[in-house]
Short mmCIF file of C-alpha atoms in Angstrom, two decimals:
data_model
loop_
_atom_site.label_atom_id
_atom_site.label_comp_id
_atom_site.label_asym_id
_atom_site.label_seq_id
_atom_site.Cartn_x
_atom_site.Cartn_y
_atom_site.Cartn_z
CA UNK A 1 22.27 -9.80 -29.37
CA UNK A 2 19.03 -8.62 -30.99
CA UNK A 3 17.50 -5.41 -29.67
CA UNK A 4 13.96 -4.04 -29.57
CA UNK A 5 13.12 -0.53 -30.74
CA UNK A 6 13.33 0.53 -27.09
CA UNK A 7 16.98 -0.56 -26.95
CA UNK A 8 16.42 -3.50 -24.58
CA UNK A 9 17.45 -7.09 -25.22
CA UNK A 10 15.01 -8.78 -27.56
CA UNK A 11 13.32 -12.06 -26.76
CA UNK A 12 12.56 -14.85 -29.21
CA UNK A 13 9.28 -16.71 -29.58
CA UNK A 14 10.86 -20.15 -29.81
CA UNK A 15 10.46 -23.04 -27.40
CA UNK A 16 14.20 -23.75 -27.53
CA UNK A 17 14.92 -20.41 -25.82
CA UNK A 18 12.09 -20.53 -23.31
CA UNK A 19 14.49 -20.06 -20.41
CA UNK A 20 16.09 -17.06 -22.14
CA UNK A 21 12.72 -15.37 -22.55
CA UNK A 22 11.78 -16.18 -18.98
CA UNK A 23 15.02 -14.60 -17.79
CA UNK A 24 14.27 -11.43 -19.76
CA UNK A 25 10.83 -11.14 -18.20
CA UNK A 26 12.10 -11.96 -14.73
CA UNK A 27 14.82 -9.33 -15.08
CA UNK A 28 12.28 -6.66 -15.99
CA UNK A 29 10.10 -7.66 -13.04
CA UNK A 30 13.06 -7.19 -10.74
CA UNK A 31 13.94 -3.82 -12.28
CA UNK A 32 10.35 -2.63 -11.83
CA UNK A 33 10.53 -3.09 -8.05
CA UNK A 34 7.48 -3.06 -5.81
CA UNK A 35 5.47 -0.90 -8.24
CA UNK A 36 5.46 -3.71 -10.76
CA UNK A 37 5.06 -3.77 -14.52
CA UNK A 38 2.18 -4.74 -16.82
CA UNK A 39 2.19 -7.60 -19.30
CA UNK A 40 1.81 -5.09 -22.15
CA UNK A 41 4.93 -3.25 -21.02
CA UNK A 42 6.79 -6.55 -20.75
CA UNK A 43 5.84 -7.38 -24.33
CA UNK A 44 6.94 -3.96 -25.58
CA UNK A 45 10.30 -4.08 -23.82
CA UNK A 46 11.20 -7.66 -24.74
CA UNK A 47 9.76 -7.79 -28.25
CA UNK A 48 7.78 -10.92 -27.32
CA UNK A 49 4.16 -11.36 -28.29
CA UNK A 50 1.52 -10.68 -25.63
CA UNK A 51 0.61 -14.37 -25.77
CA UNK A 52 4.19 -15.42 -25.06
CA UNK A 53 4.42 -12.96 -22.17
CA UNK A 54 1.16 -14.28 -20.71
CA UNK A 55 2.48 -17.86 -20.79
CA UNK A 56 5.78 -16.86 -19.20
CA UNK A 57 4.19 -14.78 -16.44
CA UNK A 58 1.68 -17.55 -15.73
CA UNK A 59 4.53 -19.97 -15.27
CA UNK A 60 6.43 -17.53 -13.05
CA UNK A 61 3.33 -17.07 -10.89
CA UNK A 62 2.87 -20.83 -10.60
CA UNK A 63 6.48 -21.13 -9.46
CA UNK A 64 5.95 -18.37 -6.90
CA UNK A 65 8.46 -16.03 -8.52
CA UNK A 66 5.91 -13.38 -9.54
CA UNK A 67 2.75 -11.99 -7.99
CA UNK A 68 0.15 -9.31 -8.69
CA UNK A 69 1.11 -5.81 -7.53
CA UNK A 70 -2.27 -4.15 -8.07
CA UNK A 71 -3.84 -2.42 -11.03
CA UNK A 72 -2.85 0.60 -13.07
CA UNK A 73 -5.11 2.98 -14.97
CA UNK A 74 -5.18 2.29 -18.70
CA UNK A 75 -5.38 4.78 -21.56
CA UNK A 76 -8.38 2.82 -22.78
CA UNK A 77 -10.34 -0.20 -21.63
CA UNK A 78 -10.09 -1.86 -18.24
CA UNK A 79 -7.20 -1.18 -15.82
CA UNK A 80 -4.05 -3.21 -16.38
CA UNK A 81 -2.89 -5.74 -13.83
CA UNK A 82 0.75 -5.20 -12.90
CA UNK A 83 3.11 -7.90 -11.71
CA UNK A 84 6.13 -7.80 -9.42
CA UNK A 85 8.97 -10.08 -8.47
CA UNK A 86 8.65 -12.02 -5.19
CA UNK A 87 12.16 -11.56 -3.71
CA UNK A 88 11.69 -14.10 -0.93
CA UNK A 89 10.81 -16.86 -3.41
CA UNK A 90 14.45 -17.80 -3.85
CA UNK A 91 17.84 -17.27 -2.26
CA UNK A 92 21.51 -17.74 -3.00
CA UNK A 93 24.51 -18.03 -0.70
CA UNK A 94 27.64 -16.03 -1.37
CA UNK A 95 30.95 -17.16 0.15
CA UNK A 96 34.07 -15.00 0.31
CA UNK A 97 36.92 -17.36 1.08
CA UNK A 98 39.86 -15.11 1.94
CA UNK A 99 43.35 -16.09 3.10
CA UNK A 100 42.51 -15.40 6.75
CA UNK A 101 38.75 -14.90 6.90
CA UNK A 102 35.46 -16.48 5.85
CA UNK A 103 32.42 -14.32 5.10
CA UNK A 104 29.11 -15.89 4.07
CA UNK A 105 25.93 -14.03 3.08
CA UNK A 106 22.41 -15.13 2.23
CA UNK A 107 20.75 -13.00 -0.46
CA UNK A 108 17.19 -12.97 -1.79
CA UNK A 109 16.26 -12.61 -5.46
CA UNK A 110 16.70 -8.84 -5.27
CA UNK A 111 20.24 -9.36 -4.05
CA UNK A 112 19.36 -7.99 -0.62
CA UNK A 113 21.38 -9.61 2.17
CA UNK A 114 19.09 -11.27 4.74
CA UNK A 115 21.74 -13.12 6.74
CA UNK A 116 25.49 -13.07 7.27
CA UNK A 117 28.29 -15.02 8.95
CA UNK A 118 31.91 -13.89 9.40
CA UNK A 119 34.73 -15.78 11.07
CA UNK A 120 38.51 -16.13 11.08
CA UNK A 121 39.93 -18.79 8.77
CA UNK A 122 43.33 -20.14 7.79
CA UNK A 123 43.31 -20.97 4.08
CA UNK A 124 46.47 -22.99 4.68
CA UNK A 125 44.85 -25.26 7.27
CA UNK A 126 44.12 -27.92 4.65
CA UNK A 127 41.18 -28.81 2.44
CA UNK A 128 39.22 -30.73 5.07
CA UNK A 129 39.34 -27.94 7.66
CA UNK A 130 38.43 -25.27 5.10
CA UNK A 131 35.56 -27.31 3.64
CA UNK A 132 34.25 -28.03 7.14
CA UNK A 133 34.27 -24.31 7.94
CA UNK A 134 32.52 -23.32 4.70
CA UNK A 135 29.86 -26.03 4.90
CA UNK A 136 29.21 -25.34 8.57
CA UNK A 137 28.73 -21.61 7.98
CA UNK A 138 26.48 -22.17 4.95
CA UNK A 139 24.28 -24.69 6.73
CA UNK A 140 23.91 -22.46 9.80
CA UNK A 141 23.00 -19.46 7.68
CA UNK A 142 20.42 -21.29 5.57
CA UNK A 143 18.65 -22.95 8.49
CA UNK A 144 18.75 -20.22 11.15
CA UNK A 145 15.79 -18.10 12.16
CA UNK A 146 16.64 -14.46 11.31
CA UNK A 147 15.45 -11.58 13.51
CA UNK A 148 11.87 -10.77 12.63
CA UNK A 149 11.62 -13.53 10.04
CA UNK A 150 10.09 -17.00 9.87
CA UNK A 151 12.19 -20.08 10.39
CA UNK A 152 13.52 -22.03 7.45
CA UNK A 153 10.87 -24.07 5.70
CA UNK A 154 8.00 -21.82 6.89
CA UNK A 155 7.84 -19.86 3.64
CA UNK A 156 10.13 -16.92 4.39
CA UNK A 157 13.76 -17.90 4.35
CA UNK A 158 14.84 -20.86 2.31
CA UNK A 159 14.37 -24.45 2.99
CA UNK A 160 16.12 -26.70 0.47
CA UNK A 161 13.54 -25.94 -2.21
CA UNK A 162 14.27 -22.21 -2.58
CA UNK A 163 18.06 -22.28 -2.34
CA UNK A 164 19.45 -21.75 -5.83
CA UNK A 165 22.96 -22.70 -4.85
CA UNK A 166 26.23 -21.41 -3.45
CA UNK A 167 28.68 -19.05 -5.10
CA UNK A 168 32.26 -19.18 -3.81
CA UNK A 169 34.80 -16.43 -4.47
CA UNK A 170 38.45 -16.65 -3.47
CA UNK A 171 41.88 -15.48 -4.62
CA UNK A 172 43.06 -16.81 -7.95
CA UNK A 173 44.35 -18.03 -10.19
CA UNK A 174 41.74 -20.71 -10.80
CA UNK A 175 39.76 -22.44 -13.53
CA UNK A 176 36.32 -20.87 -13.32
CA UNK A 177 34.73 -23.26 -15.83
CA UNK A 178 35.76 -26.45 -14.01
CA UNK A 179 35.81 -24.95 -10.50
CA UNK A 180 39.40 -26.12 -9.98
CA UNK A 181 41.99 -24.06 -8.13
CA UNK A 182 45.48 -23.31 -9.43
CA UNK A 183 48.41 -22.04 -7.39
CA UNK A 184 46.73 -19.56 -5.05
CA UNK A 185 49.48 -17.09 -4.17
CA UNK A 186 51.01 -18.18 -0.89
CA UNK A 187 49.07 -21.46 -0.80
CA UNK A 188 50.49 -23.75 -3.52
CA UNK A 189 49.00 -26.82 -1.80
CA UNK A 190 45.61 -25.92 -3.31
CA UNK A 191 46.89 -26.37 -6.87
CA UNK A 192 44.55 -28.70 -8.77
CA UNK A 193 41.95 -29.00 -5.99
CA UNK A 194 38.37 -29.45 -7.39
CA UNK A 195 36.71 -27.02 -4.98
CA UNK A 196 33.40 -26.75 -6.85
CA UNK A 197 32.75 -30.50 -6.98
CA UNK A 198 33.94 -31.07 -3.41
CA UNK A 199 31.55 -28.46 -2.02
CA UNK A 200 28.66 -29.53 -4.26
CA UNK A 201 28.99 -33.10 -3.01
CA UNK A 202 29.01 -31.98 0.62
CA UNK A 203 26.20 -29.41 0.35
CA UNK A 204 23.95 -31.14 -2.18
CA UNK A 205 23.26 -27.92 -4.14
CA UNK A 206 24.80 -26.32 -7.25
CA UNK A 207 28.10 -24.54 -6.60
CA UNK A 208 29.88 -21.96 -8.75
CA UNK A 209 33.49 -20.92 -8.09
CA UNK A 210 35.16 -17.74 -9.33
CA UNK A 211 37.90 -15.31 -8.38
CA UNK A 212 37.07 -12.80 -5.67
CA UNK A 213 37.64 -9.86 -8.01
CA UNK A 214 35.41 -11.29 -10.74
CA UNK A 215 32.60 -11.92 -8.28
CA UNK A 216 32.78 -8.39 -6.90
CA UNK A 217 32.86 -6.89 -10.40
CA UNK A 218 29.83 -8.95 -11.40
CA UNK A 219 27.89 -7.84 -8.32
CA UNK A 220 28.69 -4.19 -9.00
CA UNK A 221 27.76 -4.47 -12.68
CA UNK A 222 24.40 -6.21 -12.26
CA UNK A 223 23.50 -3.99 -9.31
CA UNK A 224 23.92 -0.85 -11.44
CA UNK A 225 26.05 0.61 -8.67
CA UNK A 226 27.49 4.11 -9.00
CA UNK A 227 30.52 3.99 -11.25
CA UNK A 228 29.68 0.48 -12.45
CA UNK A 229 27.09 1.53 -15.03
CA UNK A 230 29.81 2.55 -17.46
CA UNK A 231 30.55 0.32 -20.44
CA UNK A 232 33.85 -0.74 -18.92
CA UNK A 233 35.41 -0.49 -15.49
CA UNK A 234 38.10 -2.09 -13.37
CA UNK A 235 37.51 -3.17 -9.79
CA UNK A 236 40.86 -3.22 -7.97
CA UNK A 237 40.73 -5.26 -4.77
CA UNK A 238 43.52 -4.61 -2.26
CA UNK A 239 43.10 -6.78 0.81
CA UNK A 240 45.34 -9.67 1.80
CA UNK A 241 46.39 -9.66 -1.86
CA UNK A 242 45.78 -7.55 -4.96
CA UNK A 243 43.71 -8.41 -8.02
CA UNK A 244 41.41 -6.88 -10.61
CA UNK A 245 37.93 -7.63 -11.84
CA UNK A 246 37.43 -6.35 -15.39
CA UNK A 247 34.05 -5.47 -16.91
CA UNK A 248 34.27 -4.75 -20.62
CA UNK A 249 31.19 -4.03 -22.71
CA UNK A 250 29.01 -4.75 -19.71
CA UNK A 251 30.34 -8.29 -19.15
CA UNK A 252 32.98 -9.69 -16.81
CA UNK A 253 36.13 -10.42 -18.81
CA UNK A 254 37.66 -13.70 -17.64
CA UNK A 255 39.91 -14.46 -20.60
CA UNK A 256 40.32 -17.55 -22.76
CA UNK A 257 41.55 -19.62 -19.81
CA UNK A 258 39.55 -17.71 -17.15
CA UNK A 259 42.82 -16.21 -15.91
CA UNK A 260 42.29 -12.52 -16.66
CA UNK A 261 42.67 -10.04 -13.82
CA UNK A 262 45.91 -11.28 -12.21
CA UNK A 263 46.66 -7.59 -11.78
CA UNK A 264 48.76 -7.85 -8.63
CA UNK A 265 51.56 -9.76 -10.27
CA UNK A 266 52.61 -7.27 -12.91
CA UNK A 267 56.25 -6.44 -12.29
CA UNK A 268 56.95 -2.72 -11.93
CA UNK A 269 60.37 -2.91 -10.21
CA UNK A 270 62.80 -5.43 -11.68
CA UNK A 271 65.09 -5.48 -8.63
CA UNK A 272 62.24 -5.19 -6.13
CA UNK A 273 61.38 -7.42 -3.17
CA UNK A 274 60.55 -11.08 -3.71
CA UNK A 275 56.83 -11.74 -4.10
CA UNK A 276 55.16 -14.97 -2.97
CA UNK A 277 54.42 -15.72 -6.62
CA UNK A 278 58.17 -16.08 -7.25
CA UNK A 279 58.75 -12.83 -9.17
CA UNK A 280 60.42 -9.69 -7.87
CA UNK A 281 58.88 -6.25 -7.71
CA UNK A 282 55.23 -7.19 -8.21
CA UNK A 283 52.79 -4.39 -7.51
CA UNK A 284 51.11 -6.60 -4.87
CA UNK A 285 54.18 -6.99 -2.68
CA UNK A 286 55.15 -3.31 -3.11
CA UNK A 287 51.64 -2.13 -2.16
CA UNK A 288 51.20 -4.42 0.81
CA UNK A 289 54.65 -3.73 2.23
CA UNK A 290 54.13 0.03 2.00
CA UNK A 291 50.74 -0.31 3.69
CA UNK A 292 52.23 -2.51 6.44
CA UNK A 293 54.86 0.19 7.12
CA UNK A 294 52.07 2.74 7.50
CA UNK A 295 53.11 4.49 4.28
CA UNK A 296 49.58 4.58 2.86
CA UNK A 297 50.26 7.42 0.42
CA UNK A 298 53.15 5.42 -1.07
CA UNK A 299 50.94 2.32 -1.34
CA UNK A 300 48.35 4.43 -3.16
CA UNK A 301 50.97 5.84 -5.51
CA UNK A 302 52.23 2.35 -6.39
CA UNK A 303 48.67 1.18 -6.96
CA UNK A 304 48.12 4.22 -9.17
CA UNK A 305 51.12 3.38 -11.35
CA UNK A 306 49.76 -0.14 -11.90
CA UNK A 307 46.25 1.22 -12.49
CA UNK A 308 47.70 3.58 -15.08
CA UNK A 309 49.16 0.62 -16.96
CA UNK A 310 45.73 -1.01 -16.96
CA UNK A 311 43.94 2.15 -18.09
CA UNK A 312 46.49 2.66 -20.87
CA UNK A 313 46.10 -0.93 -22.04
CA UNK A 314 42.29 -1.21 -21.97
CA UNK A 315 41.08 2.43 -22.10
CA UNK A 316 38.48 1.74 -19.41
CA UNK A 317 35.95 4.31 -18.16
CA UNK A 318 36.18 4.06 -14.35
CA UNK A 319 38.46 2.59 -11.68
CA UNK A 320 36.74 1.31 -8.52
CA UNK A 321 38.77 0.52 -5.41
CA UNK A 322 37.82 -2.02 -2.75
CA UNK A 323 39.16 -4.50 -0.26
CA UNK A 324 40.10 -4.50 3.40
CA UNK A 325 43.31 -2.49 2.98
CA UNK A 326 41.60 0.22 0.94
CA UNK A 327 38.82 0.36 3.53
CA UNK A 328 41.37 1.42 6.13
CA UNK A 329 42.08 4.73 4.33
CA UNK A 330 39.74 5.07 1.34
CA UNK A 331 40.24 8.81 0.77
CA UNK A 332 44.03 8.40 0.62
CA UNK A 333 43.81 5.61 -1.94
CA UNK A 334 41.28 7.42 -4.14
CA UNK A 335 43.36 10.61 -4.06
CA UNK A 336 46.68 8.84 -4.66
CA UNK A 337 45.47 6.67 -7.54
CA UNK A 338 43.52 9.57 -9.03
CA UNK A 339 46.55 11.87 -9.01
CA UNK A 340 48.70 9.34 -10.85
CA UNK A 341 46.02 8.79 -13.49
CA UNK A 342 45.43 12.54 -13.90
CA UNK A 343 49.16 13.18 -14.35
CA UNK A 344 49.38 10.45 -16.95
CA UNK A 345 46.34 11.86 -18.80
CA UNK A 346 47.90 15.34 -18.93
CA UNK A 347 51.19 13.92 -20.16
CA UNK A 348 49.39 12.09 -22.95
CA UNK A 349 47.49 15.24 -23.95
CA UNK A 350 44.03 13.98 -23.03
CA UNK A 351 41.33 16.60 -23.55
CA UNK A 352 39.50 15.53 -20.43
CA UNK A 353 40.82 14.76 -16.96
CA UNK A 354 42.08 11.39 -15.87
CA UNK A 355 39.85 8.34 -15.57
CA UNK A 356 37.55 8.74 -12.52
CA UNK A 357 38.58 6.83 -9.39
CA UNK A 358 36.01 5.93 -6.73
CA UNK A 359 35.58 3.65 -3.75
CA UNK A 360 33.46 0.68 -4.78
CA UNK A 361 30.03 0.45 -3.13
CA UNK A 362 29.18 -2.35 -0.66
CA UNK A 363 32.47 -2.09 1.20
CA UNK A 364 34.12 -5.24 2.51
CA UNK A 365 30.98 -7.26 1.69
CA UNK A 366 31.32 -6.65 -2.06
CA UNK A 367 32.99 -10.00 -2.77
CA UNK A 368 30.52 -12.10 -0.79
CA UNK A 369 27.52 -10.32 -2.33
CA UNK A 370 29.07 -10.73 -5.76
CA UNK A 371 29.54 -14.43 -5.07
CA UNK A 372 25.79 -14.74 -4.50
CA UNK A 373 25.26 -13.03 -7.87
CA UNK A 374 27.13 -15.88 -9.54
CA UNK A 375 23.86 -17.78 -9.00
CA UNK A 376 21.36 -14.92 -9.14
CA UNK A 377 22.52 -12.97 -12.19
CA UNK A 378 22.02 -15.77 -14.76
CA UNK A 379 18.47 -16.23 -13.45
CA UNK A 380 17.76 -12.72 -14.77
CA UNK A 381 19.65 -13.12 -18.02
CA UNK A 382 22.70 -11.21 -16.83
CA UNK A 383 26.31 -11.99 -16.04
CA UNK A 384 26.48 -15.40 -17.69
CA UNK A 385 28.77 -17.65 -15.71
#
């Protein structure tokens, strides 16, 4: 990617990449917040000509995505008009489809959650029942009147016109490009189901499907959350299952067949208990069984051994922990995983301590918020899906 002298991504003054340039400008407007940013600053940071920036910002204002945020004193001449993003101009729905629970959030262009639904769900109840539950929750959330806000269609929360689409995140493995599920661990009946197309037909809006761990990692990366600003990090999600979201070089790593991150099914005990995937001694079954017995420190130690394998393989900067099971005893998991990584680093003669281990921000809502970013991030030129 080309860069400007300020180190930011460079735009291109070509009609064929008009949407790319618009995304760059829109991303800078979002980063500027309520204080806004001037057209001159936008030109300097993108490398676009002032004329190109003026055309892009005029179009964004016509579409209601940008608005004036006042004037700023200039070093010479008349004061500069500054522009800001209009967060309420668009929304995206994020769906976390777990094995036993459905969580749906409505997020504005800033990624702020303005509505939420959470309910029990049986992923094994069959496609029709699951689709009914997802569509019902999405439709309720999009059309409800939130506390202190206008009703849908009155300019505040979205009517059909301002809904960008729906992002759905669920356990893998799956084909992210086609939106088709593979053999979800414990639910083989979903193998080959075209979830993206089925939901898009029912809802009448664009739908993107990805693994829960990838969605959470994307949300953390584009939100510049603590620990996620490093060049590479791993988000380890321990809930009803175990998986990893990998961010390498600032981008989510999905692999050649979008199957990267099946972290929970690495075998670390050849004669271990049978896992639902068919192997024995997977880190997922060892972790979850230890946690179910109340042996949280042992679950953390097992997770640390698997995390050490990942750190040794990819040399990542930070490990972030999330998921419902981690949320039950976050300090224990951070300490247990951290101790294993520190011991491994000392054994290998590392000059610094082990790779930092932290609890991922956003808690149990990280996956649902990340699912909304599957739609939002590309709008701002980030996290291509």
